[in-house]
Amino acid sequence: MEIEKIVQIAKRRGFVWPSSEIYGGLSGFFDFGPLGVLLKRKIENFWREFFVKSEENIFEVETATIMPEKVWRASGHLESFVDPITQCKKCNSFYRADNLIQEKTKMSVEGLKPEELSAIIKEKEIKCPKCKGELSEVRVFNLMLSTQVGPAVGSISYLRPETAQGIFVNFKNIASFIRKGLPFGIAQVGRSYRNEISPRQWLIRLREFNQMEIEYFFNPEKPNPNFEKVAKEKVPILTREEQKKGEENVVEMKLEDAVKEKILPNDYIAYFIAKEFLWYQQLGIPKEAIRFRHMLPEETPHYSAGNFDMEIKFDFGWKEVVGNAYRTDHDLKSHMKHSGESFFVVESGKKIIPHVVEPSFGVDRTIYAVLLYSFREDKKRGWDWFEFQPKIAPYVAAVFPLVSKDDLPEKAREVYNMIKPCFDAYYDEAGSIGKRYARADEAGTFLGITIDYDTLKDNTVTIRSRDTTEQVRVEIKKLLEIVWKLVNKEIGLRDAGKLVTSP
Ligand code: GAP
């Protein structure tokens, strides 16, 4: 199966592998290797470019990953961030009760109480999938990971299950720095932790993962001044009505209509949905594999007055990659009440607590989708490879001397030293040139730059396209500019120089 192949290549080529593997691993934790770090960082930086830097009023912060119990009491996570759990009485395995029932019976049981889930397990005679043992009564399990901070026993703090709370508790500090009226947004990229009952599906359900979130604060009585830019765009929406009928047909809907018909809760969330649709396509995810699903009331998180999940079609089915929530003034209000701080802002002479919409992106799920949709099985070429979009390819270029003799390595190192400060690049002289192309393709390296005997005569090199395997000849003095233009898709390979080989 394709995904297993990808998981193997990802491990072998240094993208991602199970954490603490030499000790048997720890379920739900993965480590990124050199190529994985480059890919992850580039995805995060492209996100910053697209969602933060391109906006006048969105700013990035970085807050602590461990926060005291009081924060989580105020946010509601202590009470409501729970999943239903059941345990096998024979082999002691744990299961998320709702998922297990859904898998075994295809019933939709989201939002049911523990006693209702226990009754279904009994009625349908659901047993432990591993040993067929009897399952326990269902109870709720809090997903936050706790830790003791400092030597005093009892001083419990929690690893954050979302980056968002670091933004809410800092609202006053941030608002006074920004000195702008509403609306404004605060972004954060970083690690989050959830003690998932059953981590699974590679990078999909982890216990330590990476999020990119924006809290966008606004006055609910005023329309979004940016909405006009995207109002006429169409996005694929899976409505609640379709889901209730058990259907999966999406409606291509203009955003202005979705807002007017109150399918989307407001034009602030609509703005981010438009941008998400565009961004994921720019990452190489086909538009047919993206949809926005209106979450059913029983699935909607405790803090939200309406959620739209951006889902991607994976090898195993559709899965949320971005959660879009209308958190209203829930968080600010609650932190005001618990901390005694004031988060009022003055809008047109009136004191208000801002409302917030939140697009929350999962980095790891995005990486899974990018690997899945960039992977090319290629019988003709003789090896499999990744067609990463040039902006996020871990390496932009690999520099090769045609052979390791006759001054070619020295000349190739000169070219490599010129490229490396500007683009992620590596130097490779080991093995035949064919093998080096194969290795570069497998890592998704966008361009191969080869130094040959002609280079010594006329200071030209060949550039090989990973995607077409075509090669053009260009002058070294123009190389940086050409690579820049190719990465940014300002030109195609054939515009870059004289075509020397085509497959
Ligand atoms: N602040 C809101 C929030 O955290 P969420 O829908 O629970 O909302 C947002 O999470 C995104 O974070 C998800 O769409 C998903 O991409 C990612 N995510 C959540 N839990 C995850 C997990 N256990 N493993 C990997 N990614 C996860």
Coordinates of C-alpha atoms and ligand atoms in Angstrom, one line a residue:
M1 CA 0.0 0.0 0.0
E2 CA 1.3 3.5 -1.0
I3 CA 1.2 5.0 2.5
E4 CA 3.3 2.2 4.0
K5 CA 5.9 2.8 1.2
I6 CA 5.9 6.6 2.1
V7 CA 6.3 5.8 5.8
Q8 CA 9.3 3.6 5.0
I9 CA 10.9 6.2 2.7
A10 CA 10.2 9.0 5.2
K11 CA 12.1 7.0 7.8
R12 CA 15.0 5.9 5.5
R13 CA 15.5 9.3 4.0
G14 CA 15.4 11.2 7.3
F15 CA 12.0 12.9 7.3
V16 CA 10.3 11.3 10.3
W17 CA 10.5 8.2 12.5
P18 CA 9.2 6.9 15.8
S19 CA 10.7 8.6 18.8
S20 CA 12.9 6.7 21.3
E21 CA 12.9 3.8 18.9
I22 CA 15.9 2.1 20.3
Y23 CA 13.9 1.6 23.5
G24 CA 10.8 0.4 21.7
G25 CA 9.4 3.8 21.0
L26 CA 6.6 5.8 22.8
S27 CA 3.3 5.7 21.2
G28 CA 2.1 9.0 19.8
F29 CA 5.6 10.6 19.6
F30 CA 7.7 11.1 16.4
D31 CA 11.1 12.7 15.7
F32 CA 11.9 14.8 12.7
G33 CA 15.2 14.1 10.9
P34 CA 17.2 16.5 8.8
L35 CA 14.8 16.4 5.7
G36 CA 11.7 16.5 8.0
V37 CA 13.0 19.5 9.8
L38 CA 13.6 21.4 6.5
L39 CA 10.1 20.4 5.2
K40 CA 8.4 21.3 8.5
R41 CA 10.2 24.7 8.8
K42 CA 9.4 25.6 5.2
I43 CA 5.7 24.7 5.6
E44 CA 5.6 26.8 8.8
N45 CA 7.5 29.7 7.1
F46 CA 5.2 29.6 4.1
W47 CA 2.3 29.7 6.5
R48 CA 3.8 32.8 8.2
E49 CA 4.3 34.4 4.8
F50 CA 0.7 33.7 3.7
F51 CA -1.3 34.2 6.9
V52 CA 0.8 36.6 9.0
K53 CA 3.2 38.7 7.0
S54 CA 0.7 39.4 4.2
E55 CA -1.7 40.9 6.7
E56 CA -1.2 44.3 8.3
N57 CA -2.7 43.5 11.6
I58 CA -1.6 40.0 12.5
F59 CA 1.3 39.5 14.9
E60 CA 3.2 36.4 16.1
V61 CA 4.0 35.5 19.7
E62 CA 5.6 32.5 21.4
T63 CA 4.3 31.6 24.8
A64 CA 5.2 28.9 27.4
T65 CA 4.1 25.4 26.7
I66 CA 3.4 24.6 30.4
M67 CA 0.7 26.7 32.2
P68 CA -0.7 26.5 35.7
E69 CA -4.0 24.7 36.6
K70 CA -5.8 28.0 37.0
V71 CA -5.5 28.7 33.3
W72 CA -7.1 25.4 32.4
R73 CA -9.8 25.7 35.0
A74 CA -10.7 29.1 33.4
S75 CA -10.5 27.9 29.8
G76 CA -12.8 24.9 30.6
H77 CA -10.3 22.3 29.6
L78 CA -10.1 20.8 33.1
E79 CA -13.7 20.0 33.0
S80 CA -14.6 19.5 29.3
F81 CA -11.5 18.4 27.5
V82 CA -12.3 14.8 27.9
D83 CA -12.9 11.6 25.8
P84 CA -14.9 8.5 26.7
I85 CA -12.7 5.6 27.6
T86 CA -13.3 1.9 28.1
Q87 CA -10.9 -0.8 29.2
C88 CA -10.7 -4.5 28.5
K89 CA -11.2 -6.5 31.7
K90 CA -9.0 -9.3 30.4
C91 CA -6.0 -7.8 28.7
N92 CA -6.3 -4.2 30.1
S93 CA -6.1 -2.5 26.7
F94 CA -7.7 1.0 26.6
Y95 CA -10.1 2.2 23.8
R96 CA -11.8 5.4 23.0
A97 CA -15.3 4.2 23.4
D98 CA -17.0 6.4 20.8
N99 CA -14.4 5.4 18.1
L100 CA -14.7 1.8 18.9
I101 CA -18.5 1.8 18.7
Q102 CA -18.4 3.8 15.4
E103 CA -15.9 1.3 13.9
K104 CA -17.9 -1.8 15.0
T105 CA -21.4 -0.6 14.3
K106 CA -21.1 2.5 11.9
M107 CA -23.4 4.3 14.4
S108 CA -22.8 8.0 14.9
V109 CA -22.3 8.3 18.7
E110 CA -20.5 11.6 19.0
G111 CA -21.6 13.6 22.1
L112 CA -23.3 10.7 23.8
K113 CA -23.0 10.3 27.6
P114 CA -20.7 7.6 29.1
E115 CA -23.7 5.6 30.4
E116 CA -25.3 5.7 26.9
L117 CA -22.1 4.5 25.4
S118 CA -21.8 1.7 28.0
A119 CA -25.4 0.6 27.1
I120 CA -24.5 0.4 23.4
I121 CA -21.4 -1.7 24.1
K122 CA -23.6 -4.1 26.1
E123 CA -26.5 -4.2 23.6
K124 CA -24.2 -4.7 20.5
E125 CA -22.0 -7.1 22.4
I126 CA -18.8 -5.2 21.5
K127 CA -15.8 -7.0 22.8
C128 CA -12.0 -6.1 23.1
P129 CA -10.7 -6.1 19.5
K130 CA -7.4 -7.7 20.7
C131 CA -8.5 -10.5 22.9
K132 CA -12.3 -10.6 22.7
G133 CA -12.5 -9.8 26.5
E134 CA -15.3 -8.0 28.2
L135 CA -15.2 -4.2 28.2
S136 CA -15.6 -2.0 31.3
E137 CA -18.2 0.7 31.9
V138 CA -17.3 3.8 29.9
R139 CA -15.8 6.8 31.9
V140 CA -14.4 10.1 30.9
F141 CA -10.7 10.7 30.6
N142 CA -9.1 14.1 30.6
L143 CA -6.7 14.5 27.7
M144 CA -4.3 17.0 29.3
L145 CA -0.8 15.9 30.3
S146 CA 0.0 17.1 33.8
T147 CA 3.4 17.8 35.3
Q148 CA 4.7 19.0 38.7
V149 CA 6.5 22.3 38.4
G150 CA 9.1 22.9 41.1
P151 CA 9.8 20.7 44.2
A152 CA 6.5 21.4 46.0
V153 CA 4.3 18.4 45.9
G154 CA 0.8 19.2 44.6
S155 CA 1.7 22.2 42.4
I156 CA 0.2 20.7 39.3
S157 CA 0.5 22.4 35.9
Y158 CA -0.4 21.2 32.4
L159 CA 1.3 20.9 29.1
R160 CA -0.9 23.0 26.8
P161 CA -3.3 21.0 24.6
E162 CA -3.6 24.0 22.2
T163 CA -1.4 27.1 21.7
A164 CA -4.4 29.4 21.9
Q165 CA -4.5 29.8 25.7
G166 CA -1.1 31.4 25.7
I167 CA -2.6 34.1 23.4
F168 CA -5.7 34.7 25.5
V169 CA -3.9 35.0 28.9
N170 CA -1.6 37.6 27.3
F171 CA -4.4 39.6 25.6
K172 CA -3.7 42.7 27.7
N173 CA 0.1 42.7 27.1
I174 CA -0.4 42.1 23.4
A175 CA -3.3 44.7 22.8
S176 CA -1.3 47.4 24.5
F177 CA 1.7 46.6 22.3
I178 CA -0.4 46.7 19.1
R179 CA -2.0 50.1 19.9
K180 CA -4.5 49.5 17.1
G181 CA -8.2 49.2 17.3
L182 CA -10.0 46.0 16.4
P183 CA -9.8 43.9 14.4
F184 CA -6.3 42.3 15.0
G185 CA -4.9 38.8 15.1
I186 CA -2.3 37.0 17.1
A187 CA -0.6 34.0 15.7
Q188 CA 1.4 31.3 17.4
V189 CA 3.3 28.3 16.0
G190 CA 4.4 25.6 18.4
R191 CA 4.0 22.4 20.2
S192 CA 0.8 21.1 21.8
Y193 CA 0.3 18.0 23.9
R194 CA -2.7 15.7 24.3
N195 CA -2.8 12.4 26.2
E196 CA -4.7 10.7 23.3
I197 CA -6.2 7.3 24.3
S198 CA -5.2 5.6 21.2
P199 CA -2.6 7.4 19.0
R200 CA -2.8 6.2 15.4
Q201 CA -2.5 6.6 11.7
W202 CA 1.2 7.8 11.7
L203 CA 1.2 11.6 12.0
I204 CA -2.6 12.0 12.4
R205 CA -3.3 11.4 16.1
L206 CA -0.2 12.2 18.2
R207 CA 0.4 12.9 21.8
E208 CA 2.9 15.7 21.0
F209 CA 2.2 17.6 17.8
N210 CA 2.6 21.0 16.2
Q211 CA 0.0 23.7 15.6
M212 CA -0.2 27.0 13.8
E213 CA -3.0 29.1 15.2
I214 CA -4.4 32.5 14.8
E215 CA -6.8 34.2 17.3
Y216 CA -8.5 37.0 15.4
F217 CA -10.2 39.5 17.6
F218 CA -13.0 41.7 16.3
N219 CA -16.1 43.7 17.2
P220 CA -19.1 41.4 16.5
E221 CA -21.2 44.4 15.5
K222 CA -18.8 45.4 12.7
P223 CA -18.3 43.6 9.4
N224 CA -14.9 42.3 8.4
P225 CA -13.2 45.1 6.3
N226 CA -11.2 42.4 4.5
F227 CA -14.1 40.2 3.5
E228 CA -14.7 42.0 0.1
K229 CA -11.3 40.5 -1.1
V230 CA -12.7 36.9 -1.0
A231 CA -16.5 37.3 -1.0
K232 CA -16.9 36.0 -4.6
E233 CA -14.6 33.0 -4.1
K234 CA -16.2 29.6 -4.1
V235 CA -15.4 26.9 -1.6
P236 CA -16.6 23.3 -1.2
I237 CA -18.9 23.0 1.8
L238 CA -20.3 19.9 3.4
T239 CA -23.5 21.1 5.1
R240 CA -25.1 19.7 8.3
E241 CA -28.2 18.8 6.2
E242 CA -26.1 16.6 3.9
Q243 CA -24.4 14.9 6.9
K244 CA -27.8 14.3 8.6
K245 CA -29.0 12.5 5.4
G246 CA -25.8 10.4 5.6
E247 CA -24.6 12.0 2.3
E248 CA -21.2 13.4 1.5
N249 CA -22.0 15.7 -1.4
V250 CA -20.3 19.0 -1.2
V251 CA -21.8 22.3 -2.4
E252 CA -19.6 24.7 -4.2
M253 CA -20.7 27.9 -2.5
K254 CA -19.7 31.6 -2.9
L255 CA -18.5 32.8 0.5
E256 CA -20.8 35.8 0.4
D257 CA -23.8 33.4 0.0
A258 CA -22.6 31.1 2.8
V259 CA -22.4 34.1 5.1
K260 CA -25.8 35.5 3.9
E261 CA -27.5 32.2 4.4
K262 CA -25.9 31.9 7.9
I263 CA -24.2 28.6 7.0
L264 CA -20.9 30.3 8.1
P265 CA -21.3 32.1 11.4
N266 CA -19.6 35.3 10.2
D267 CA -17.5 37.0 7.5
Y268 CA -14.3 36.7 9.6
I269 CA -14.3 32.9 9.6
A270 CA -15.2 33.1 5.9
Y271 CA -12.1 35.1 5.2
F272 CA -9.8 32.5 6.7
I273 CA -11.6 29.7 5.0
A274 CA -10.9 31.3 1.6
K275 CA -7.3 31.7 2.4
E276 CA -7.0 28.1 3.7
F277 CA -8.5 26.7 0.5
L278 CA -5.9 28.6 -1.6
W279 CA -2.9 27.8 0.7
Y280 CA -3.4 24.1 0.7
Q281 CA -3.7 24.1 -3.1
Q282 CA -0.4 25.9 -3.2
L283 CA 1.1 23.1 -1.0
G284 CA 0.2 20.7 -3.7
I285 CA -3.1 19.3 -2.4
P286 CA -5.6 18.9 -5.2
K287 CA -8.8 21.0 -4.7
E288 CA -11.0 17.9 -5.0
A289 CA -9.3 16.5 -1.9
I290 CA -10.3 19.5 0.2
R291 CA -13.6 20.3 1.8
F292 CA -15.0 22.4 4.6
R293 CA -17.3 20.4 6.9
H294 CA -19.8 22.1 9.2
M295 CA -19.4 20.2 12.5
L296 CA -22.6 18.8 14.0
P297 CA -23.7 20.5 17.2
E298 CA -22.7 17.4 19.3
E299 CA -19.2 17.4 17.9
T300 CA -18.6 21.2 18.4
P301 CA -16.0 21.9 21.1
H302 CA -17.1 23.4 24.5
Y303 CA -15.7 26.8 23.6
S304 CA -17.2 27.2 20.1
A305 CA -20.4 28.7 18.7
G306 CA -19.8 27.1 15.4
N307 CA -17.0 25.0 13.9
F308 CA -15.9 24.4 10.3
D309 CA -13.3 21.7 9.8
M310 CA -11.1 21.9 6.7
E311 CA -10.8 18.3 5.8
I312 CA -8.4 16.5 3.4
K313 CA -9.0 13.2 1.8
F314 CA -6.3 10.9 3.0
D315 CA -5.6 7.3 2.0
F316 CA -7.8 6.2 4.9
G317 CA -10.6 8.7 4.3
W318 CA -11.4 12.4 5.1
K319 CA -9.8 13.9 8.2
E320 CA -9.7 17.4 9.8
V321 CA -6.4 19.3 9.2
V322 CA -7.6 22.8 10.2
G323 CA -10.3 23.5 12.8
N324 CA -12.1 26.9 12.3
A325 CA -13.9 27.9 15.5
Y326 CA -16.0 30.9 16.4
R327 CA -15.0 31.1 20.0
T328 CA -17.0 34.3 20.6
D329 CA -15.9 36.1 23.8
H330 CA -15.9 32.8 25.7
D331 CA -12.2 32.7 26.5
L332 CA -11.5 36.3 27.3
K333 CA -14.7 36.5 29.5
S334 CA -13.7 33.5 31.4
H335 CA -10.1 34.6 32.0
M336 CA -11.4 38.0 33.1
K337 CA -13.7 36.2 35.6
H338 CA -11.0 33.9 37.0
S339 CA -8.0 36.3 37.0
G340 CA -9.7 39.6 37.9
E341 CA -8.0 41.3 34.9
S342 CA -10.0 43.5 32.5
F343 CA -9.9 42.6 28.8
F344 CA -12.4 45.3 27.8
V345 CA -11.5 47.5 24.7
V346 CA -13.2 50.7 23.8
E347 CA -14.9 50.6 20.4
S348 CA -16.7 53.8 19.1
G349 CA -17.0 55.0 22.7
K350 CA -18.4 51.6 23.9
K351 CA -16.6 49.1 26.2
I352 CA -16.7 45.7 24.7
I353 CA -15.1 42.3 25.1
P354 CA -13.8 41.3 21.6
H355 CA -15.1 38.2 19.9
V356 CA -12.6 35.8 18.3
V357 CA -12.5 33.5 15.4
E358 CA -9.7 30.9 15.3
P359 CA -8.2 29.0 12.4
S360 CA -6.1 26.2 14.0
F361 CA -3.8 24.3 11.7
G362 CA -2.2 20.9 12.4
V363 CA 1.4 20.9 11.1
D364 CA 1.9 17.1 11.3
R365 CA -1.3 16.3 9.5
T366 CA -0.3 18.9 6.9
I367 CA 3.0 17.1 6.4
Y368 CA 1.2 13.8 6.1
A369 CA -1.0 15.3 3.3
V370 CA 2.0 16.9 1.6
L371 CA 4.0 13.6 1.6
L372 CA 0.9 11.7 0.4
Y373 CA 0.0 14.0 -2.5
S374 CA 3.6 14.7 -3.6
F375 CA 4.7 11.1 -3.8
R376 CA 5.2 9.7 -7.3
E377 CA 5.6 6.1 -8.1
D378 CA 7.6 6.0 -11.3
K379 CA 8.2 2.8 -13.2
K380 CA 9.7 4.6 -16.2
R381 CA 12.2 6.5 -14.1
G382 CA 13.0 3.4 -12.1
W383 CA 12.7 5.0 -8.7
D384 CA 10.0 6.8 -6.6
W385 CA 10.2 10.4 -5.8
F386 CA 8.5 13.4 -4.2
E387 CA 7.2 16.3 -6.3
F388 CA 7.2 18.9 -3.5
Q389 CA 6.2 22.4 -4.4
P390 CA 9.5 24.2 -4.9
K391 CA 8.8 26.6 -2.0
I392 CA 8.6 23.8 0.5
A393 CA 11.1 21.3 -1.0
P394 CA 13.6 20.4 1.8
Y395 CA 16.5 21.0 -0.6
V396 CA 16.1 23.4 -3.5
A397 CA 19.3 22.2 -5.2
A398 CA 21.9 19.4 -5.2
V399 CA 25.3 20.2 -6.7
F400 CA 27.1 17.4 -8.5
P401 CA 30.5 17.1 -10.2
L402 CA 29.9 14.8 -13.2
V403 CA 32.9 12.7 -12.1
S404 CA 35.2 13.0 -9.0
K405 CA 38.3 13.9 -10.9
D406 CA 39.9 16.4 -13.3
D407 CA 39.2 19.5 -11.1
L408 CA 35.4 19.0 -11.4
P409 CA 34.9 18.5 -7.6
E410 CA 36.8 21.8 -6.9
K411 CA 34.7 23.7 -9.4
A412 CA 31.5 22.0 -8.1
R413 CA 32.3 23.1 -4.5
E414 CA 32.8 26.7 -5.7
V415 CA 29.3 26.6 -7.2
Y416 CA 27.9 24.9 -4.1
N417 CA 29.5 27.6 -1.8
M418 CA 27.8 30.3 -3.9
I419 CA 24.4 28.7 -3.7
K420 CA 24.3 27.5 -0.1
P421 CA 24.0 30.9 1.6
C422 CA 20.9 31.6 -0.5
F423 CA 19.1 28.3 -0.9
D424 CA 19.0 25.0 1.0
A425 CA 21.4 22.9 -1.0
Y426 CA 23.8 19.9 -0.6
Y427 CA 26.9 18.6 -2.4
D428 CA 27.1 15.0 -3.6
E429 CA 29.9 13.3 -5.5
A430 CA 29.3 9.7 -4.3
G431 CA 28.4 7.1 -6.9
S432 CA 27.2 7.3 -10.5
I433 CA 25.4 10.5 -11.6
G434 CA 22.3 8.4 -12.2
K435 CA 22.3 7.2 -8.6
R436 CA 22.8 10.7 -7.4
Y437 CA 19.8 11.9 -9.4
A438 CA 17.8 9.0 -7.9
R439 CA 18.8 10.0 -4.4
A440 CA 18.0 13.7 -5.1
D441 CA 14.6 12.8 -6.5
E442 CA 13.7 10.6 -3.6
A443 CA 14.4 13.5 -1.2
G444 CA 12.2 15.7 -3.4
T445 CA 15.2 18.0 -4.3
F446 CA 13.9 20.5 -6.8
L447 CA 16.9 21.0 -9.0
G448 CA 20.1 19.1 -9.8
I449 CA 23.1 21.3 -10.8
T450 CA 25.8 19.4 -12.6
I451 CA 29.4 20.6 -13.2
D452 CA 31.0 18.9 -16.3
Y453 CA 34.0 19.3 -18.6
D454 CA 32.3 22.2 -20.4
T455 CA 32.0 24.1 -17.1
L456 CA 35.8 24.3 -16.9
K457 CA 35.8 25.8 -20.4
D458 CA 32.9 28.2 -20.4
N459 CA 31.6 28.6 -16.8
T460 CA 28.3 27.1 -17.6
V461 CA 26.4 24.3 -15.7
T462 CA 23.4 22.1 -16.4
I463 CA 20.2 22.4 -14.3
R464 CA 18.1 19.3 -14.2
S465 CA 14.4 19.5 -13.3
R466 CA 13.3 16.9 -10.8
D467 CA 9.8 17.0 -12.3
T468 CA 10.5 16.5 -16.0
T469 CA 14.2 15.3 -15.8
E470 CA 14.9 17.8 -18.6
Q471 CA 18.2 19.7 -18.4
V472 CA 19.2 23.2 -19.6
R473 CA 22.6 24.9 -19.7
V474 CA 23.0 28.2 -17.9
E475 CA 25.9 30.6 -17.0
I476 CA 27.2 30.3 -13.5
K477 CA 27.0 34.1 -13.1
K478 CA 23.2 33.9 -13.7
L479 CA 22.6 30.8 -11.6
L480 CA 21.3 32.4 -8.4
E481 CA 18.8 34.6 -10.2
I482 CA 17.6 31.7 -12.3
V483 CA 17.2 29.4 -9.3
W484 CA 15.2 32.2 -7.5
K485 CA 12.9 32.6 -10.5
L486 CA 12.4 28.8 -10.8
V487 CA 11.5 28.4 -7.1
N488 CA 9.1 31.3 -7.3
K489 CA 7.6 30.0 -10.5
E490 CA 8.4 33.2 -12.3
I491 CA 9.9 31.1 -15.2
G492 CA 9.8 27.5 -16.3
L493 CA 12.9 25.4 -16.8
R494 CA 12.9 25.9 -20.6
D495 CA 12.9 29.7 -20.1
A496 CA 16.0 29.4 -18.0
G497 CA 18.6 28.4 -20.6
K498 CA 19.4 26.2 -23.6
L499 CA 17.7 22.8 -23.6
V500 CA 20.4 20.1 -23.6
T501 CA 18.5 16.9 -22.7
S502 CA 14.9 16.0 -22.6
P503 CA 13.6 12.5 -21.6
Ligands
GAP1 N1 -7.3 25.6 19.4 C1 -8.2 24.8 18.8 C2 -7.8 23.5 18.6 O1 -6.8 23.0 19.1 P1 -8.5 21.2 17.4 O2 -9.5 21.0 16.3 O3 -8.6 20.4 18.6 O4 -8.6 22.8 17.7 C3 -6.6 21.9 15.7 O5 -7.0 21.1 16.8 C4 -5.8 21.1 14.7 O6 -4.6 20.5 15.5 C5 -6.5 19.9 14.2 O7 -7.2 20.2 13.0 C6 -5.3 18.9 13.8 O8 -4.8 19.3 12.6 C7 -4.3 19.2 14.9 N2 -4.4 18.2 16.0 C8 -5.3 18.2 17.0 N3 -5.1 17.1 17.8 C9 -4.0 16.4 17.2 C10 -3.3 15.2 17.5 N4 -3.6 14.5 18.6 N5 -2.3 14.8 16.7 C11 -2.0 15.6 15.6 N6 -2.6 16.7 15.3 C12 -3.6 17.1 16.0

